[in-house]
Amino acid sequence: MATPTVETRPFTNEHITIRSANPFTETKARLESLVPRIDDGIFTLLRYGEAERALRELEASANLSIFGFRDHGALLAIAGQKRRSIQYDIGNPLTASKMTRHQLSAGIYAPIRVLLREDGRRLGVRVRPARRRFPPVRRPAG
C-alpha cells in the first residue's frame, strides 16, 4: 500500500457576524422558513440514474437550501453547559455541482457554513462566506 502524502497550505478566511435583537427561537424559525431544507428525494433520483429529473427539480426549487445542520449547543452538555448554537450548511446545489464538476476538491467551499448562536443575551449569525476567488486546489502527485 502506498504511503499517503500530506500537503498543507496557509489559507486566510473571514467571518461575517450579523447581530440580531430577536430571540434565538424566532431567528431560527425565520431562517428555516426563508431557506428550506434540500429535498432528499433529489439524492434518491440521482441514485436511480434520474439525473435529468433531479436537475428539473433543483431548477424549480429555492435558490438556497439547507444541506444539513448540527446542534453544537447540545454538544456542550458534555461539559455541563447549556447554550444555543446551530451550525447550518447552506448553499445552492446547482452552484455546488458546477464548482465540483470542474474541480472536485472545490466541494470543501460549498455549501457555506452559517452558525446561529446565542452568546449571553446577544444573538449572532456568523457566516464564513464563499470567497470571490478560491485558493487553487492542486491535484496530488502520483
mmCIF file of C-alpha atoms in Angstrom:
data_model
loop_
_atom_site.group_PDB
_atom_site.id
_atom_site.type_symbol
_atom_site.label_atom_id
_atom_site.label_comp_id
_atom_site.label_asym_id
_atom_site.label_seq_id
_atom_site.Cartn_x
_atom_site.Cartn_y
_atom_site.Cartn_z
ATOM 1 C CA MET A 1 0.000 0.000 0.000
ATOM 2 C CA ALA A 2 1.370 3.400 -0.978
ATOM 3 C CA THR A 3 2.154 5.940 1.728
ATOM 4 C CA PRO A 4 -0.269 8.888 1.536
ATOM 5 C CA THR A 5 1.173 12.342 1.032
ATOM 6 C CA VAL A 6 0.003 15.318 3.044
ATOM 7 C CA GLU A 7 0.013 18.843 1.680
ATOM 8 C CA THR A 8 -0.511 21.882 3.899
ATOM 9 C CA ARG A 9 -1.094 25.385 2.572
ATOM 10 C CA PRO A 10 -1.991 28.523 4.535
ATOM 11 C CA PHE A 11 -5.429 29.929 3.783
ATOM 12 C CA THR A 12 -6.830 33.242 5.019
ATOM 13 C CA ASN A 13 -10.540 33.306 5.693
ATOM 14 C CA GLU A 14 -13.029 35.835 7.001
ATOM 15 C CA HIS A 15 -16.186 35.643 9.069
ATOM 16 C CA ILE A 16 -19.154 37.975 8.982
ATOM 17 C CA THR A 17 -21.282 38.329 12.124
ATOM 18 C CA ILE A 18 -24.803 39.699 11.948
ATOM 19 C CA ARG A 19 -26.296 40.674 15.312
ATOM 20 C CA SER A 20 -29.997 40.352 15.960
ATOM 21 C CA ALA A 21 -32.207 41.720 18.714
ATOM 22 C CA ASN A 22 -34.713 38.910 18.092
ATOM 23 C CA PRO A 23 -34.899 35.812 20.289
ATOM 24 C CA PHE A 24 -32.975 32.693 19.222
ATOM 25 C CA THR A 25 -36.079 30.578 18.532
ATOM 26 C CA GLU A 26 -37.648 33.328 16.416
ATOM 27 C CA THR A 27 -34.466 33.843 14.387
ATOM 28 C CA LYS A 28 -34.039 30.091 13.899
ATOM 29 C CA ALA A 29 -37.642 29.731 12.713
ATOM 30 C CA ARG A 30 -37.267 32.698 10.365
ATOM 31 C CA LEU A 31 -34.029 31.372 8.868
ATOM 32 C CA GLU A 32 -35.533 27.924 8.344
ATOM 33 C CA SER A 33 -38.667 29.405 6.740
ATOM 34 C CA LEU A 34 -36.596 31.505 4.315
ATOM 35 C CA VAL A 35 -34.095 28.755 3.462
ATOM 36 C CA PRO A 36 -35.793 25.358 3.135
ATOM 37 C CA ARG A 37 -34.036 22.033 3.630
ATOM 38 C CA ILE A 38 -32.889 20.390 0.429
ATOM 39 C CA ASP A 39 -35.330 17.734 -0.727
ATOM 40 C CA ASP A 40 -33.674 14.377 -0.006
ATOM 41 C CA GLY A 41 -35.703 12.998 -2.914
ATOM 42 C CA ILE A 42 -33.129 14.658 -5.191
ATOM 43 C CA PHE A 43 -30.474 12.228 -3.964
ATOM 44 C CA THR A 44 -32.857 9.287 -4.401
ATOM 45 C CA LEU A 45 -33.427 10.319 -8.015
ATOM 46 C CA LEU A 46 -29.678 10.559 -8.573
ATOM 47 C CA ARG A 47 -29.059 7.128 -7.013
ATOM 48 C CA TYR A 48 -31.512 5.659 -9.521
ATOM 49 C CA GLY A 49 -29.938 7.407 -12.508
ATOM 50 C CA GLU A 50 -32.638 10.071 -12.880
ATOM 51 C CA ALA A 51 -30.190 12.975 -13.316
ATOM 52 C CA GLU A 52 -32.359 14.932 -15.770
ATOM 53 C CA ARG A 53 -35.381 14.758 -13.484
ATOM 54 C CA ALA A 54 -33.230 15.750 -10.480
ATOM 55 C CA LEU A 55 -31.939 18.741 -12.456
ATOM 56 C CA ARG A 56 -35.501 19.848 -13.294
ATOM 57 C CA GLU A 57 -36.475 19.535 -9.623
ATOM 58 C CA LEU A 58 -33.473 21.595 -8.498
ATOM 59 C CA GLU A 59 -34.105 24.271 -11.127
ATOM 60 C CA ALA A 60 -37.672 24.606 -9.814
ATOM 61 C CA SER A 61 -36.620 24.737 -6.151
ATOM 62 C CA ALA A 62 -35.377 27.570 -3.936
ATOM 63 C CA ASN A 63 -32.100 29.305 -4.797
ATOM 64 C CA LEU A 64 -30.626 28.404 -1.414
ATOM 65 C CA SER A 65 -31.134 25.237 0.587
ATOM 66 C CA ILE A 66 -30.087 23.894 3.948
ATOM 67 C CA PHE A 67 -27.973 20.843 3.113
ATOM 68 C CA GLY A 68 -27.649 19.857 6.765
ATOM 69 C CA PHE A 69 -27.292 21.135 10.307
ATOM 70 C CA ARG A 70 -25.670 20.257 13.625
ATOM 71 C CA ASP A 71 -26.735 21.288 17.109
ATOM 72 C CA HIS A 72 -23.442 22.448 18.617
ATOM 73 C CA GLY A 73 -25.188 23.784 21.699
ATOM 74 C CA ALA A 74 -26.400 20.287 22.583
ATOM 75 C CA LEU A 75 -22.809 19.022 22.449
ATOM 76 C CA LEU A 76 -21.886 21.401 25.260
ATOM 77 C CA ALA A 77 -23.959 19.273 27.632
ATOM 78 C CA ILE A 78 -20.868 17.038 27.702
ATOM 79 C CA ALA A 79 -19.133 19.873 29.569
ATOM 80 C CA GLY A 80 -22.169 20.615 31.740
ATOM 81 C CA GLN A 81 -23.064 23.734 29.774
ATOM 82 C CA LYS A 82 -26.353 24.738 28.212
ATOM 83 C CA ARG A 83 -26.041 27.013 25.166
ATOM 84 C CA ARG A 84 -27.921 27.516 21.933
ATOM 85 C CA SER A 85 -25.858 27.188 18.781
ATOM 86 C CA ILE A 86 -26.757 25.534 15.473
ATOM 87 C CA GLN A 87 -24.425 25.176 12.510
ATOM 88 C CA TYR A 88 -26.043 25.064 9.072
ATOM 89 C CA ASP A 89 -24.616 24.118 5.685
ATOM 90 C CA ILE A 90 -26.405 26.459 3.269
ATOM 91 C CA GLY A 91 -25.954 26.785 -0.471
ATOM 92 C CA ASN A 92 -27.243 26.313 -3.962
ATOM 93 C CA PRO A 93 -26.973 22.668 -5.101
ATOM 94 C CA LEU A 94 -26.606 23.677 -8.749
ATOM 95 C CA THR A 95 -23.767 26.060 -7.943
ATOM 96 C CA ALA A 96 -22.066 23.378 -5.841
ATOM 97 C CA SER A 97 -22.394 20.961 -8.757
ATOM 98 C CA LYS A 98 -20.850 23.470 -11.171
ATOM 99 C CA MET A 99 -17.954 24.116 -8.818
ATOM 100 C CA THR A 100 -17.144 20.488 -8.200
ATOM 101 C CA ARG A 101 -17.542 19.290 -11.787
ATOM 102 C CA HIS A 102 -14.553 21.442 -12.697
ATOM 103 C CA GLN A 103 -12.533 20.719 -9.562
ATOM 104 C CA LEU A 104 -13.852 18.070 -7.173
ATOM 105 C CA SER A 105 -11.843 19.472 -4.252
ATOM 106 C CA ALA A 106 -13.818 22.730 -4.531
ATOM 107 C CA GLY A 107 -16.535 20.861 -2.622
ATOM 108 C CA ILE A 108 -14.804 21.955 0.578
ATOM 109 C CA TYR A 109 -16.098 25.507 -0.112
ATOM 110 C CA ALA A 110 -19.706 24.727 -0.980
ATOM 111 C CA PRO A 111 -22.070 24.866 0.742
ATOM 112 C CA ILE A 112 -21.064 27.623 3.137
ATOM 113 C CA ARG A 113 -21.357 27.311 6.899
ATOM 114 C CA VAL A 114 -23.650 29.523 8.916
ATOM 115 C CA LEU A 115 -23.599 29.475 12.711
ATOM 116 C CA LEU A 116 -26.647 30.707 14.587
ATOM 117 C CA ARG A 117 -25.540 31.261 18.172
ATOM 118 C CA GLU A 118 -26.742 32.869 21.346
ATOM 119 C CA ASP A 119 -23.932 34.401 23.363
ATOM 120 C CA GLY A 120 -25.314 35.563 26.670
ATOM 121 C CA ARG A 121 -28.099 37.960 25.786
ATOM 122 C CA ARG A 122 -26.764 38.617 22.287
ATOM 123 C CA LEU A 123 -27.749 36.640 19.231
ATOM 124 C CA GLY A 124 -25.441 36.393 16.273
ATOM 125 C CA VAL A 125 -25.423 34.769 12.890
ATOM 126 C CA ARG A 126 -21.844 34.100 11.831
ATOM 127 C CA VAL A 127 -21.129 33.334 8.200
ATOM 128 C CA ARG A 128 -17.971 32.069 6.564
ATOM 129 C CA PRO A 129 -18.754 33.485 3.131
ATOM 130 C CA ALA A 130 -17.680 31.974 -0.125
ATOM 131 C CA ARG A 131 -14.685 33.826 -1.433
ATOM 132 C CA ARG A 132 -14.855 35.562 -4.767
ATOM 133 C CA ARG A 133 -11.722 33.765 -5.720
ATOM 134 C CA PHE A 134 -10.978 30.390 -4.199
ATOM 135 C CA PRO A 135 -7.432 29.319 -3.484
ATOM 136 C CA PRO A 136 -6.030 26.920 -6.067
ATOM 137 C CA VAL A 137 -6.822 23.302 -5.371
ATOM 138 C CA ARG A 138 -3.932 21.179 -6.543
ATOM 139 C CA ARG A 139 -4.121 17.586 -7.616
ATOM 140 C CA PRO A 140 -1.930 15.251 -5.562
ATOM 141 C CA ALA A 141 1.174 13.987 -7.321
ATOM 142 C CA GLY A 142 1.206 10.401 -8.435
#
